[in-house]
Short mmCIF file of C-alpha atoms and ligand atoms in Angstrom, two decimals:
data_model
loop_
_atom_site.label_atom_id
_atom_site.label_comp_id
_atom_site.label_asym_id
_atom_site.label_seq_id
_atom_site.Cartn_x
_atom_site.Cartn_y
_atom_site.Cartn_z
CA MET A 1 -4.66 19.01 15.29
CA GLN A 2 -4.56 21.48 12.39
CA LEU A 3 -5.97 20.08 9.14
CA ASN A 4 -5.67 21.97 5.85
CA ASP A 5 -8.87 20.27 4.71
CA SER A 6 -11.38 20.17 7.56
CA GLY A 7 -13.69 17.95 5.45
CA LEU A 8 -11.38 15.06 6.28
CA LEU A 9 -12.42 15.06 9.93
CA GLN A 10 -15.63 13.01 9.84
CA THR A 11 -17.33 11.63 12.92
CA GLN A 12 -20.35 9.80 11.54
CA GLY A 13 -20.62 6.35 10.01
CA PHE A 14 -20.70 6.07 6.22
CA ILE A 15 -23.51 3.97 4.77
CA ASP A 16 -24.68 3.93 1.16
CA GLY A 17 -22.65 7.06 0.42
CA GLN A 18 -24.22 9.06 3.29
CA TRP A 19 -22.77 10.27 6.58
CA ARG A 20 -24.99 8.81 9.27
CA SER A 21 -25.31 9.11 13.02
CA ALA A 22 -26.14 6.03 15.08
CA MET A 23 -29.84 5.09 15.22
CA SER A 24 -29.56 5.28 19.01
CA GLY A 25 -27.96 8.73 18.76
CA LYS A 26 -25.07 7.40 20.85
CA THR A 27 -21.44 8.30 20.31
CA PHE A 28 -18.09 7.14 21.65
CA GLU A 29 -14.92 9.06 22.37
CA VAL A 30 -11.69 8.96 20.40
CA ILE A 31 -8.70 9.87 22.53
CA ASN A 32 -5.18 11.02 21.67
CA PRO A 33 -3.03 8.34 23.33
CA ALA A 34 -0.06 10.69 23.75
CA THR A 35 -1.93 13.43 25.60
CA GLY A 36 -5.23 11.90 26.71
CA ALA A 37 -7.06 14.73 24.90
CA LEU A 38 -10.53 14.10 23.46
CA LEU A 39 -10.26 14.22 19.66
CA ALA A 40 -13.81 13.45 18.53
CA GLU A 41 -17.09 11.80 19.39
CA VAL A 42 -17.95 9.22 16.77
CA ALA A 43 -21.26 7.48 15.93
CA ASP A 44 -21.68 4.37 18.05
CA MET A 45 -23.43 2.02 15.64
CA GLY A 46 -24.41 -1.61 16.02
CA ALA A 47 -26.12 -4.55 14.36
CA ALA A 48 -29.00 -2.61 12.74
CA GLU A 49 -26.69 -0.17 10.94
CA THR A 50 -24.46 -3.08 9.90
CA ARG A 51 -27.47 -4.81 8.32
CA GLU A 52 -28.32 -1.65 6.36
CA ALA A 53 -24.75 -1.31 5.18
CA ILE A 54 -24.72 -4.93 4.00
CA GLU A 55 -27.93 -4.41 2.03
CA ALA A 56 -26.55 -1.22 0.48
CA ALA A 57 -23.40 -3.09 -0.48
CA GLU A 58 -25.36 -5.87 -2.14
CA ASN A 59 -27.38 -3.40 -4.21
CA ALA A 60 -24.37 -1.33 -5.20
CA MET A 61 -22.36 -4.35 -6.21
CA GLN A 62 -24.77 -5.41 -8.97
CA SER A 63 -23.82 -2.62 -11.37
CA TRP A 64 -20.25 -2.29 -10.07
CA LYS A 65 -19.31 -5.87 -10.92
CA ALA A 66 -20.80 -5.46 -14.40
CA LEU A 67 -18.51 -2.53 -15.25
CA PRO A 68 -15.40 -3.10 -17.34
CA ALA A 69 -12.43 -3.55 -14.99
CA LYS A 70 -10.86 -0.37 -16.33
CA ALA A 71 -13.82 1.73 -15.21
CA ARG A 72 -13.50 0.41 -11.66
CA CYS A 73 -9.75 0.75 -11.65
CA ASP A 74 -9.84 4.36 -12.90
CA ILE A 75 -11.80 5.30 -9.78
CA LEU A 76 -9.31 3.52 -7.52
CA GLU A 77 -6.52 5.46 -9.20
CA ARG A 78 -8.31 8.76 -8.57
CA TRP A 79 -8.74 7.72 -4.94
CA PHE A 80 -4.99 7.04 -4.76
CA ASP A 81 -4.23 10.53 -6.16
CA LEU A 82 -6.51 12.19 -3.60
CA ILE A 83 -4.92 10.27 -0.71
CA ILE A 84 -1.44 11.28 -1.80
CA ALA A 85 -2.57 14.91 -2.13
CA ALA A 86 -3.99 14.71 1.42
CA GLN A 87 -1.00 12.84 2.85
CA GLU A 88 -0.10 15.46 5.44
CA ASP A 89 -3.64 15.80 6.82
CA LEU A 90 -4.12 12.04 6.92
CA ALA A 91 -0.81 11.68 8.76
CA GLN A 92 -1.81 14.32 11.30
CA LEU A 93 -5.11 12.54 11.93
CA MET A 94 -3.36 9.21 12.28
CA THR A 95 -0.73 10.45 14.72
CA ALA A 96 -3.41 12.15 16.79
CA GLU A 97 -5.57 9.03 17.18
CA GLN A 98 -2.93 6.28 17.00
CA GLY A 99 0.20 7.87 18.46
CA LYS A 100 2.88 6.89 15.96
CA PRO A 101 5.44 9.59 15.09
CA LEU A 102 4.47 11.79 12.15
CA ALA A 103 7.24 10.41 9.95
CA GLU A 104 5.84 6.89 10.43
CA ALA A 105 2.29 8.15 9.83
CA ARG A 106 3.30 9.85 6.57
CA GLY A 107 4.98 6.60 5.57
CA GLU A 108 1.86 4.59 6.35
CA VAL A 109 -0.35 6.88 4.27
CA ALA A 110 1.94 6.37 1.26
CA TYR A 111 2.12 2.62 1.98
CA GLY A 112 -1.65 2.38 2.32
CA ALA A 113 -2.27 4.37 -0.87
CA ALA A 114 0.14 2.11 -2.75
CA TYR A 115 -2.37 -0.75 -2.43
CA LEU A 116 -4.92 1.33 -4.34
CA LYS A 117 -2.44 2.09 -7.10
CA TRP A 118 -1.27 -1.52 -7.30
CA PHE A 119 -4.75 -3.05 -7.40
CA SER A 120 -5.98 -0.39 -9.84
CA GLU A 121 -3.43 -1.95 -12.18
CA GLU A 122 -3.67 -5.59 -11.12
CA GLY A 123 -7.48 -5.49 -11.21
CA LYS A 124 -7.28 -5.35 -15.02
CA ARG A 125 -5.43 -8.67 -15.12
CA VAL A 126 -8.01 -11.09 -13.75
CA TYR A 127 -7.32 -13.78 -16.34
CA GLY A 128 -8.95 -17.16 -16.70
CA ASP A 129 -7.96 -20.36 -18.51
CA VAL A 130 -9.03 -22.57 -21.39
CA ILE A 131 -8.59 -26.25 -20.53
CA PRO A 132 -7.83 -28.54 -23.47
CA GLN A 133 -9.86 -31.74 -23.50
CA GLN A 134 -9.87 -34.79 -25.78
CA SER A 135 -13.59 -35.12 -26.43
CA ASP A 136 -16.04 -32.69 -27.97
CA ARG A 137 -15.80 -30.30 -25.09
CA ARG A 138 -13.57 -27.57 -23.74
CA GLY A 139 -13.33 -26.19 -20.26
CA LEU A 140 -13.34 -22.48 -19.51
CA VAL A 141 -12.23 -21.12 -16.18
CA ILE A 142 -13.31 -17.62 -15.25
CA LYS A 143 -12.78 -15.61 -12.07
CA GLN A 144 -15.67 -13.72 -10.51
CA PRO A 145 -15.97 -11.41 -7.50
CA VAL A 146 -16.65 -13.36 -4.33
CA GLY A 147 -19.57 -11.12 -3.30
CA VAL A 148 -20.17 -8.67 -0.46
CA VAL A 149 -17.08 -8.47 1.74
CA ALA A 150 -17.08 -7.65 5.45
CA ALA A 151 -13.77 -6.28 6.73
CA ILE A 152 -12.67 -5.82 10.34
CA THR A 153 -9.44 -3.93 10.96
CA PRO A 154 -7.16 -3.05 13.90
CA TRP A 155 -5.80 0.21 15.27
CA ASN A 156 -2.07 -0.29 14.69
CA PHE A 157 -2.19 0.62 10.98
CA PRO A 158 -5.42 2.63 10.77
CA ASN A 159 -5.02 3.33 7.04
CA ALA A 160 -3.03 0.55 5.35
CA MET A 161 -4.88 -2.38 6.94
CA ILE A 162 -8.01 -0.98 5.30
CA THR A 163 -6.69 -0.22 1.82
CA ARG A 164 -4.98 -3.59 1.46
CA LYS A 165 -8.40 -5.25 1.83
CA VAL A 166 -10.67 -2.68 0.18
CA ALA A 167 -8.51 -2.07 -2.91
CA PRO A 168 -8.46 -5.66 -4.22
CA ALA A 169 -12.11 -6.20 -3.25
CA LEU A 170 -13.32 -3.13 -5.16
CA ALA A 171 -10.95 -3.72 -8.07
CA VAL A 172 -12.50 -7.11 -8.88
CA GLY A 173 -16.10 -5.96 -8.40
CA CYS A 174 -16.97 -6.61 -4.76
CA ALA A 175 -18.53 -4.14 -2.31
CA VAL A 176 -17.25 -3.73 1.24
CA VAL A 177 -18.65 -3.12 4.72
CA LEU A 178 -15.85 -2.11 7.06
CA LYS A 179 -15.67 -2.02 10.83
CA PRO A 180 -12.53 -0.09 11.80
CA ALA A 181 -11.09 -0.34 15.30
CA ALA A 182 -12.90 1.94 17.74
CA GLU A 183 -9.54 3.44 18.83
CA THR A 184 -8.82 4.77 15.32
CA PRO A 185 -11.98 5.41 13.30
CA LEU A 186 -10.95 8.86 12.06
CA SER A 187 -8.37 7.61 9.55
CA ALA A 188 -10.97 5.21 8.13
CA LEU A 189 -13.64 7.89 7.82
CA ALA A 190 -11.20 10.26 6.07
CA LEU A 191 -10.55 7.50 3.53
CA ALA A 192 -14.29 7.26 2.89
CA GLU A 193 -14.53 11.02 2.33
CA LEU A 194 -11.77 10.78 -0.28
CA ALA A 195 -13.42 7.74 -1.91
CA LYS A 196 -16.60 9.76 -2.30
CA ARG A 197 -14.66 12.63 -3.86
CA ALA A 198 -12.94 10.17 -6.20
CA GLY A 199 -16.37 9.22 -7.55
CA LEU A 200 -16.78 5.79 -5.95
CA PRO A 201 -20.50 5.03 -6.34
CA ASP A 202 -22.63 4.96 -3.16
CA GLY A 203 -22.83 1.71 -1.24
CA LEU A 204 -19.56 0.18 -2.39
CA PHE A 205 -17.49 1.22 0.62
CA ASN A 206 -19.47 1.43 3.85
CA ILE A 207 -18.08 2.10 7.31
CA VAL A 208 -19.86 1.04 10.47
CA THR A 209 -18.23 2.68 13.49
CA GLY A 210 -19.02 1.34 16.93
CA LEU A 211 -17.85 0.08 20.27
CA ASP A 212 -19.87 -3.12 20.26
CA ALA A 213 -17.56 -5.21 18.07
CA PRO A 214 -19.30 -8.54 18.86
CA ALA A 215 -22.66 -7.11 17.70
CA ILE A 216 -21.24 -5.71 14.46
CA GLY A 217 -19.08 -8.78 13.86
CA GLY A 218 -22.02 -11.06 14.67
CA GLU A 219 -24.20 -9.36 12.08
CA MET A 220 -21.44 -9.59 9.48
CA THR A 221 -20.65 -13.24 10.08
CA GLY A 222 -24.30 -14.25 10.46
CA SER A 223 -25.46 -12.55 7.26
CA LYS A 224 -26.33 -14.73 4.28
CA ILE A 225 -25.48 -11.80 1.99
CA VAL A 226 -21.88 -11.43 3.14
CA ARG A 227 -19.79 -14.01 1.30
CA LYS A 228 -16.39 -13.21 2.70
CA VAL A 229 -14.94 -11.95 5.96
CA THR A 230 -11.47 -10.46 5.97
CA PHE A 231 -9.94 -9.72 9.34
CA THR A 232 -6.70 -8.33 10.72
CA GLY A 233 -6.33 -8.57 14.47
CA SER A 234 -5.67 -10.92 17.32
CA THR A 235 -5.66 -14.70 16.98
CA PRO A 236 -8.47 -15.29 19.53
CA VAL A 237 -10.84 -12.91 17.70
CA GLY A 238 -9.81 -14.43 14.35
CA LYS A 239 -10.68 -17.91 15.61
CA LEU A 240 -14.02 -16.67 16.91
CA LEU A 241 -14.87 -15.08 13.57
CA MET A 242 -13.89 -18.26 11.71
CA ARG A 243 -16.19 -20.27 13.95
CA GLN A 244 -19.00 -17.78 13.36
CA CYS A 245 -18.43 -17.95 9.59
CA ALA A 246 -18.78 -21.73 9.56
CA ASP A 247 -22.59 -21.67 9.71
CA THR A 248 -22.85 -19.95 6.34
CA VAL A 249 -19.59 -21.43 4.97
CA LYS A 250 -18.13 -18.02 4.25
CA ARG A 251 -14.68 -17.58 2.88
CA THR A 252 -12.27 -15.95 5.28
CA SER A 253 -8.92 -14.20 5.15
CA MET A 254 -7.22 -13.96 8.51
CA GLU A 255 -4.17 -11.90 9.29
CA LEU A 256 -3.59 -12.69 12.94
CA GLY A 257 -0.92 -12.51 15.60
CA GLY A 258 2.77 -13.19 15.16
CA ASN A 259 5.79 -14.16 17.25
CA ALA A 260 8.54 -13.16 14.86
CA PRO A 261 12.09 -14.37 15.49
CA VAL A 262 15.12 -12.42 14.25
CA ILE A 263 17.91 -15.01 13.97
CA ILE A 264 21.35 -13.43 13.98
CA PHE A 265 24.26 -15.75 13.24
CA ASP A 266 27.90 -15.21 14.17
CA ASP A 267 28.68 -14.59 10.50
CA ALA A 268 26.11 -11.77 10.19
CA ASP A 269 26.98 -8.20 9.23
CA LEU A 270 26.62 -6.90 12.78
CA GLU A 271 25.80 -3.30 11.90
CA LEU A 272 23.11 -4.38 9.42
CA ALA A 273 21.68 -6.84 11.94
CA VAL A 274 21.51 -4.31 14.77
CA ASN A 275 19.80 -1.71 12.58
CA GLY A 276 17.39 -4.25 11.13
CA ALA A 277 16.51 -5.63 14.56
CA ILE A 278 15.96 -2.13 15.94
CA ALA A 279 13.59 -1.25 13.09
CA ALA A 280 11.71 -4.55 13.31
CA LYS A 281 11.33 -4.39 17.07
CA TYR A 282 10.50 -0.78 17.77
CA ARG A 283 8.51 0.41 14.72
CA ASN A 284 5.18 1.74 15.94
CA SER A 285 6.56 1.18 19.47
CA GLY A 286 6.46 -2.55 18.95
CA GLN A 287 2.80 -2.62 17.94
CA THR A 288 2.92 -4.41 14.59
CA CYS A 289 2.17 -8.04 13.89
CA ILE A 290 5.52 -8.48 12.12
CA CYS A 291 7.52 -6.79 14.89
CA SER A 292 10.33 -9.01 16.02
CA ASN A 293 9.18 -10.64 19.20
CA ARG A 294 12.27 -12.70 19.91
CA LEU A 295 15.86 -11.81 19.06
CA LEU A 296 17.82 -15.07 18.74
CA VAL A 297 21.55 -14.33 18.70
CA GLN A 298 24.39 -16.84 18.28
CA ALA A 299 26.75 -17.14 21.25
CA GLY A 300 29.84 -15.81 19.44
CA ILE A 301 28.43 -12.31 18.86
CA TYR A 302 25.84 -12.22 21.62
CA ASP A 303 27.59 -9.77 23.97
CA LYS A 304 28.70 -7.43 21.20
CA PHE A 305 25.20 -7.46 19.70
CA VAL A 306 23.50 -6.65 23.01
CA GLU A 307 25.89 -3.77 23.66
CA LYS A 308 25.36 -2.12 20.27
CA PHE A 309 21.62 -2.79 20.27
CA ALA A 310 21.03 -1.36 23.75
CA GLU A 311 23.16 1.70 22.93
CA LYS A 312 20.79 2.57 20.09
CA VAL A 313 17.69 1.90 22.19
CA LYS A 314 18.93 4.26 24.91
CA ALA A 315 19.19 7.02 22.29
CA PHE A 316 15.45 6.87 21.38
CA ASN A 317 13.44 10.03 21.92
CA VAL A 318 10.09 8.79 23.26
CA GLY A 319 7.19 11.24 23.35
CA ASN A 320 4.25 12.77 21.54
CA GLY A 321 4.50 11.65 17.91
CA ALA A 322 3.25 15.02 16.69
CA LEU A 323 6.36 16.79 18.03
CA ASP A 324 9.56 17.20 16.03
CA GLY A 325 12.33 14.85 17.06
CA THR A 326 10.10 12.16 18.56
CA THR A 327 11.33 8.77 17.40
CA HIS A 328 8.86 6.61 19.33
CA GLY A 329 5.32 7.31 20.49
CA PRO A 330 2.96 5.92 23.14
CA LEU A 331 1.13 2.61 23.26
CA ILE A 332 -2.51 2.66 22.26
CA THR A 333 -4.11 2.26 25.73
CA THR A 334 -3.20 1.90 29.39
CA LYS A 335 -4.39 -1.70 29.09
CA ALA A 336 -1.66 -2.21 26.49
CA VAL A 337 0.91 -0.72 28.89
CA ASN A 338 -0.25 -3.07 31.65
CA ASP A 339 -0.17 -6.11 29.33
CA VAL A 340 3.39 -5.35 28.24
CA HIS A 341 4.52 -4.69 31.79
CA SER A 342 3.05 -7.97 33.05
CA LYS A 343 5.15 -9.85 30.46
CA VAL A 344 8.29 -7.97 31.52
CA LEU A 345 7.59 -8.69 35.20
CA ASP A 346 7.12 -12.38 34.36
CA ALA A 347 10.54 -12.39 32.69
CA ILE A 348 12.18 -10.58 35.61
CA ASP A 349 10.60 -13.07 38.01
CA GLY A 350 12.15 -15.84 35.93
CA GLY A 351 15.62 -14.30 36.18
CA ALA A 352 15.81 -11.90 33.21
CA CYS A 353 18.26 -8.98 33.40
CA VAL A 354 16.99 -5.55 32.39
CA VAL A 355 19.66 -3.89 30.23
CA THR A 356 17.52 -0.80 29.74
CA GLY A 357 13.87 0.18 30.35
CA GLY A 358 11.65 -2.32 32.12
CA LYS A 359 8.82 -0.12 33.35
CA PRO A 360 6.01 2.23 32.27
CA GLY A 361 7.27 5.52 30.82
CA ALA A 362 7.25 8.88 32.57
CA GLN A 363 5.76 10.72 29.55
CA GLY A 364 2.15 9.77 30.30
CA ALA A 365 -0.29 6.97 31.07
CA HIS A 366 0.14 5.30 27.67
CA PHE A 367 3.93 5.15 27.54
CA TYR A 368 6.31 2.24 28.12
CA GLU A 369 10.09 2.52 28.25
CA PRO A 370 11.94 0.91 25.32
CA THR A 371 13.28 -2.21 26.96
CA VAL A 372 16.03 -4.76 26.37
CA LEU A 373 16.11 -8.03 28.34
CA THR A 374 18.87 -10.64 28.53
CA ASN A 375 19.19 -13.92 30.43
CA VAL A 376 15.83 -14.95 29.03
CA HIS A 377 14.59 -18.45 28.17
CA SER A 378 11.79 -20.23 26.37
CA GLY A 379 9.66 -20.76 29.49
CA MET A 380 8.94 -17.04 29.73
CA ARG A 381 5.88 -15.26 28.37
CA VAL A 382 8.14 -13.00 26.25
CA PHE A 383 9.13 -16.14 24.31
CA ARG A 384 5.69 -17.70 23.97
CA GLU A 385 3.36 -14.69 23.57
CA GLU A 386 3.14 -11.75 21.21
CA ILE A 387 4.54 -8.80 23.22
CA PHE A 388 3.04 -5.94 21.15
CA GLY A 389 5.18 -3.33 22.85
CA PRO A 390 8.73 -1.93 22.88
CA VAL A 391 10.38 -4.86 24.64
CA ALA A 392 13.23 -6.88 23.10
CA PRO A 393 14.17 -10.16 24.81
CA VAL A 394 17.54 -11.35 23.46
CA PHE A 395 17.92 -15.15 23.55
CA LYS A 396 21.21 -17.01 23.05
CA PHE A 397 21.74 -20.07 20.82
CA ASP A 398 24.73 -22.16 19.72
CA THR A 399 23.90 -24.08 16.54
CA GLU A 400 21.86 -23.50 13.38
CA ALA A 401 19.61 -26.45 14.25
CA GLU A 402 18.95 -25.00 17.69
CA ALA A 403 18.05 -21.60 16.19
CA ILE A 404 15.58 -23.16 13.76
CA ALA A 405 13.99 -25.24 16.52
CA MET A 406 13.63 -22.19 18.78
CA ALA A 407 12.22 -20.07 15.94
CA ASN A 408 9.59 -22.68 15.07
CA ASP A 409 8.67 -23.40 18.69
CA THR A 410 5.46 -21.35 18.56
CA GLU A 411 1.91 -21.71 17.29
CA PHE A 412 2.43 -18.53 15.24
CA GLY A 413 3.93 -18.29 11.75
CA LEU A 414 3.74 -14.80 10.28
CA ALA A 415 7.11 -13.06 9.77
CA SER A 416 10.65 -14.21 10.54
CA TYR A 417 14.06 -12.71 9.86
CA VAL A 418 17.56 -14.12 9.38
CA TYR A 419 20.92 -12.37 9.38
CA THR A 420 23.83 -14.31 7.88
CA GLU A 421 26.37 -13.88 5.08
CA ASN A 422 26.41 -17.60 4.27
CA MET A 423 24.50 -18.43 1.08
CA GLY A 424 23.88 -22.07 1.92
CA ARG A 425 22.58 -21.10 5.34
CA ILE A 426 20.25 -18.51 3.80
CA PHE A 427 18.51 -21.23 1.82
CA ARG A 428 18.59 -23.88 4.54
CA VAL A 429 17.16 -21.62 7.22
CA SER A 430 14.62 -19.81 5.00
CA GLU A 431 13.20 -23.12 3.85
CA ALA A 432 13.11 -24.58 7.37
CA LEU A 433 11.28 -21.66 8.97
CA GLU A 434 7.56 -22.36 9.38
CA TYR A 435 6.52 -18.81 8.52
CA GLY A 436 4.60 -17.10 5.73
CA MET A 437 7.39 -14.55 5.28
CA VAL A 438 11.16 -14.59 5.75
CA GLY A 439 13.32 -11.48 5.62
CA VAL A 440 16.97 -12.27 4.86
CA ASN A 441 19.32 -9.47 5.92
CA GLU A 442 16.24 -7.22 5.79
CA THR A 443 13.35 -6.46 8.11
CA ALA A 444 11.42 -3.85 6.08
CA ILE A 445 9.71 -6.62 4.15
CA SER A 446 6.20 -5.32 3.58
CA SER A 447 4.85 -3.46 0.56
CA GLU A 448 2.00 -3.68 -1.90
CA LEU A 449 4.23 -5.78 -4.18
CA ILE A 450 4.52 -8.86 -1.96
CA PRO A 451 2.14 -11.53 -0.63
CA PHE A 452 1.73 -10.66 3.06
CA GLY A 453 0.36 -13.36 5.30
CA GLY A 454 1.01 -16.16 7.72
CA VAL A 455 0.76 -19.87 8.34
CA LYS A 456 -0.25 -21.90 11.42
CA GLU A 457 -2.29 -19.78 13.86
CA SER A 458 -1.10 -16.55 12.23
CA GLY A 459 -3.81 -16.93 9.64
CA GLN A 460 -4.65 -17.71 6.06
CA GLY A 461 -4.85 -15.82 2.81
CA ARG A 462 -2.44 -13.27 1.37
CA GLU A 463 -2.69 -9.50 1.01
CA GLY A 464 -0.92 -7.47 -1.68
CA SER A 465 0.79 -8.63 -4.90
CA LYS A 466 -0.89 -10.65 -7.64
CA TYR A 467 -1.81 -13.24 -5.00
CA GLY A 468 -3.85 -10.69 -3.05
CA LEU A 469 -6.56 -10.67 -5.73
CA ASN A 470 -7.35 -14.36 -5.20
CA ASP A 471 -8.78 -13.67 -1.77
CA TYR A 472 -11.64 -11.77 -3.43
CA LEU A 473 -12.25 -14.07 -6.42
CA GLU A 474 -14.19 -17.26 -6.96
CA THR A 475 -13.14 -19.71 -9.65
CA LYS A 476 -15.92 -20.83 -11.99
CA TYR A 477 -15.63 -23.69 -14.45
CA ILE A 478 -17.77 -23.55 -17.59
CA CYS A 479 -17.98 -26.71 -19.68
CA LEU A 480 -18.59 -26.10 -23.40
CA GLY A 481 -19.98 -29.28 -24.94
CA GLY A 482 -21.10 -30.54 -28.35
CA LEU A 483 -18.24 -28.87 -30.20
CA ASN A 484 -17.80 -31.65 -32.76
CA ARG A 485 -21.25 -31.27 -34.31
CA ALA A 486 -20.94 -30.12 -37.92
P1 LIG B 1 -6.48 -5.83 19.64
O1 LIG B 1 -6.49 -6.57 20.94
O2 LIG B 1 -5.14 -5.57 19.10
O3 LIG B 1 -7.36 -4.61 19.62
P2 LIG B 1 -8.54 -7.33 18.39
O4 LIG B 1 -8.45 -8.61 17.65
O5 LIG B 1 -9.29 -7.32 19.68
O6 LIG B 1 -7.05 -6.84 18.58
O7 LIG B 1 -9.16 -6.19 17.48
C1 LIG B 1 -9.04 -6.12 16.08
C2 LIG B 1 -10.38 -5.71 15.50
O8 LIG B 1 -11.32 -6.73 15.82
C3 LIG B 1 -10.94 -4.40 16.05
O9 LIG B 1 -11.61 -3.73 15.01
C4 LIG B 1 -11.90 -4.89 17.11
O10 LIG B 1 -12.94 -3.97 17.38
C5 LIG B 1 -12.46 -6.13 16.42
N1 LIG B 1 -13.08 -7.11 17.31
C6 LIG B 1 -12.77 -7.41 18.60
N2 LIG B 1 -13.59 -8.37 19.08
C7 LIG B 1 -14.47 -8.68 18.08
C8 LIG B 1 -15.56 -9.58 17.95
N3 LIG B 1 -15.95 -10.38 18.95
N4 LIG B 1 -16.22 -9.62 16.76
C9 LIG B 1 -15.84 -8.83 15.75
N5 LIG B 1 -14.82 -7.96 15.80
C10 LIG B 1 -14.13 -7.88 16.95
#
C-alpha cells in the first residue's frame, strides 16, 4: 500500500482530539482480505476509553452547539475538500482493508464525502415553526441537537457509513463517539486525521477502536450522557442495541439487514434489467444491505434473462481489488465465505441448479465464485435470509400479485427494485412493496440526496436528504403567553 500522505495511516484511537493507544496497551490486527497480509496493528480499546470519549464529547458539544450553524458548516465543508483531495489515498486504504476494487473504493470516498457537503449546506436550514393560536398565546417550535451521539458502523462501506451519520450530527451541533468495525478501522481513522486538519475542535469526533464490541456498545448504550445511538449493521445486533437503549430511553436510528427483491416483468427492457440486476447483486461482491437478494423474474422472459445474466457473470474478473482489471474482490472473512457457501449448499440440497459458480473461489481463502442459481423456491435459505455474498438465486413468477406477495414475504424491508415499462404497474407495485426504498428501472438508488432507510426489521430512521437531519434533532415547543396585555 503506497500512500502519498503517510499521515493518513493512523493506528491509534482518537479521543478528545488526541491519538491514543489502548489503556491496556493491547492491539489487534487488520488484515488485507485479498492477500491475507497484515496491514496494521490498531489500538484495542474497551469500555474505559469509551467512557472517556463520551465525556470529551459532552464537554466539546457545549460550545459547538452554541456556534452559528454557518461556523459549524464551514468546517464540514473544509473536511469535504480535504477528503476529496485525499481521494486516492483513502481509496487505497479502503481497498487494502476491505477488498473492494479500487474503482468502487474511489466511488465510495466521493459518495461518503458528499454527505459532508450536503449536510454542510442543509445544516443551515434547521427551521422551526410559529403556531397560530386563538388566545393570548403563540406557540414556537424550535429544533435542537439531540445530544451526544454514539455511532456503530460496519465494514462494508468503511467511509460512507460513517460520514452519513457524523455529518448531520455535527452539522446540527451534536458530538459523536464512533466505533468502527474492527475489520476496517483504518478508513475511519484517516477520516479523523482529515477532520483534525479541517479544524474540527477536539472532542467532537471521537473514535474508539476495539475488538470487544459488546463492551464498547454496552458503555455507549448504558451511558446517561449519550442521548442517541445510530447503528448500521445486522438485524440481531440492532435489536440488541435497541433493547440496551430502552433503560435510558435513548433515541435510536437503525439501518439493518435487507432482503431486496428485483422484480423483472415480461414487459421490462431486458438489457436495462440485466445490467441493473448485475450491479445490484454483485457490487462489493454482494456485501451491501441493498444488494438484490432475490431476483424475481416473470415466466415469459425467465430463460432469456437467466442466459444473458449468467453470460455477464461469467465474464467477471475476480481478484485482488488493488490490481488493474479486477471487477470483483474478496469477501471480508473466511467466516463470510463459509456462511455464503452454507446457503448455496442448502439451495442445492433443495434442488437448485447451479448455472455458474457455486463454491469458494480459487483466488484465496476469502473468495467466493460469483454464482447464479435457478430452480429455487421460497423454502430455501437464499429466499429467507440475507445472503451477503455474490450469489444470485433467480425465482420464477407468473402474475403481478404473485410477485408482490413473494417480494413482501420477508421480515425485512429496506430496498426493492422493479423493472417494467408499464406506468400503471410502476405505481401499483411501488405502492404495494413494503420497503423503505423502491428503485424503478434503476438499482443505483443511493446518494446523499435521498432518504435512505428501511421499514419492518430493516430498521428505523433515515440517512441523507433533508430528512436525515431529523434523526439528530429534538423538537421543542415554547409557549409564549400573556400577549394581549397592553
Ligand atoms: P456483521 O456481521 O456484518 O459484521 P454486525 O452487526 O455484527 O454485522 O457488525 C456491525 C457493527 O456492529 C460492527 O462495528 C460490530 O463490531 C458491531 N457490533 C457487533 N456486535 C455488537 C454488540 N454486541 N454491541 C455493539 N456493537 C456490536
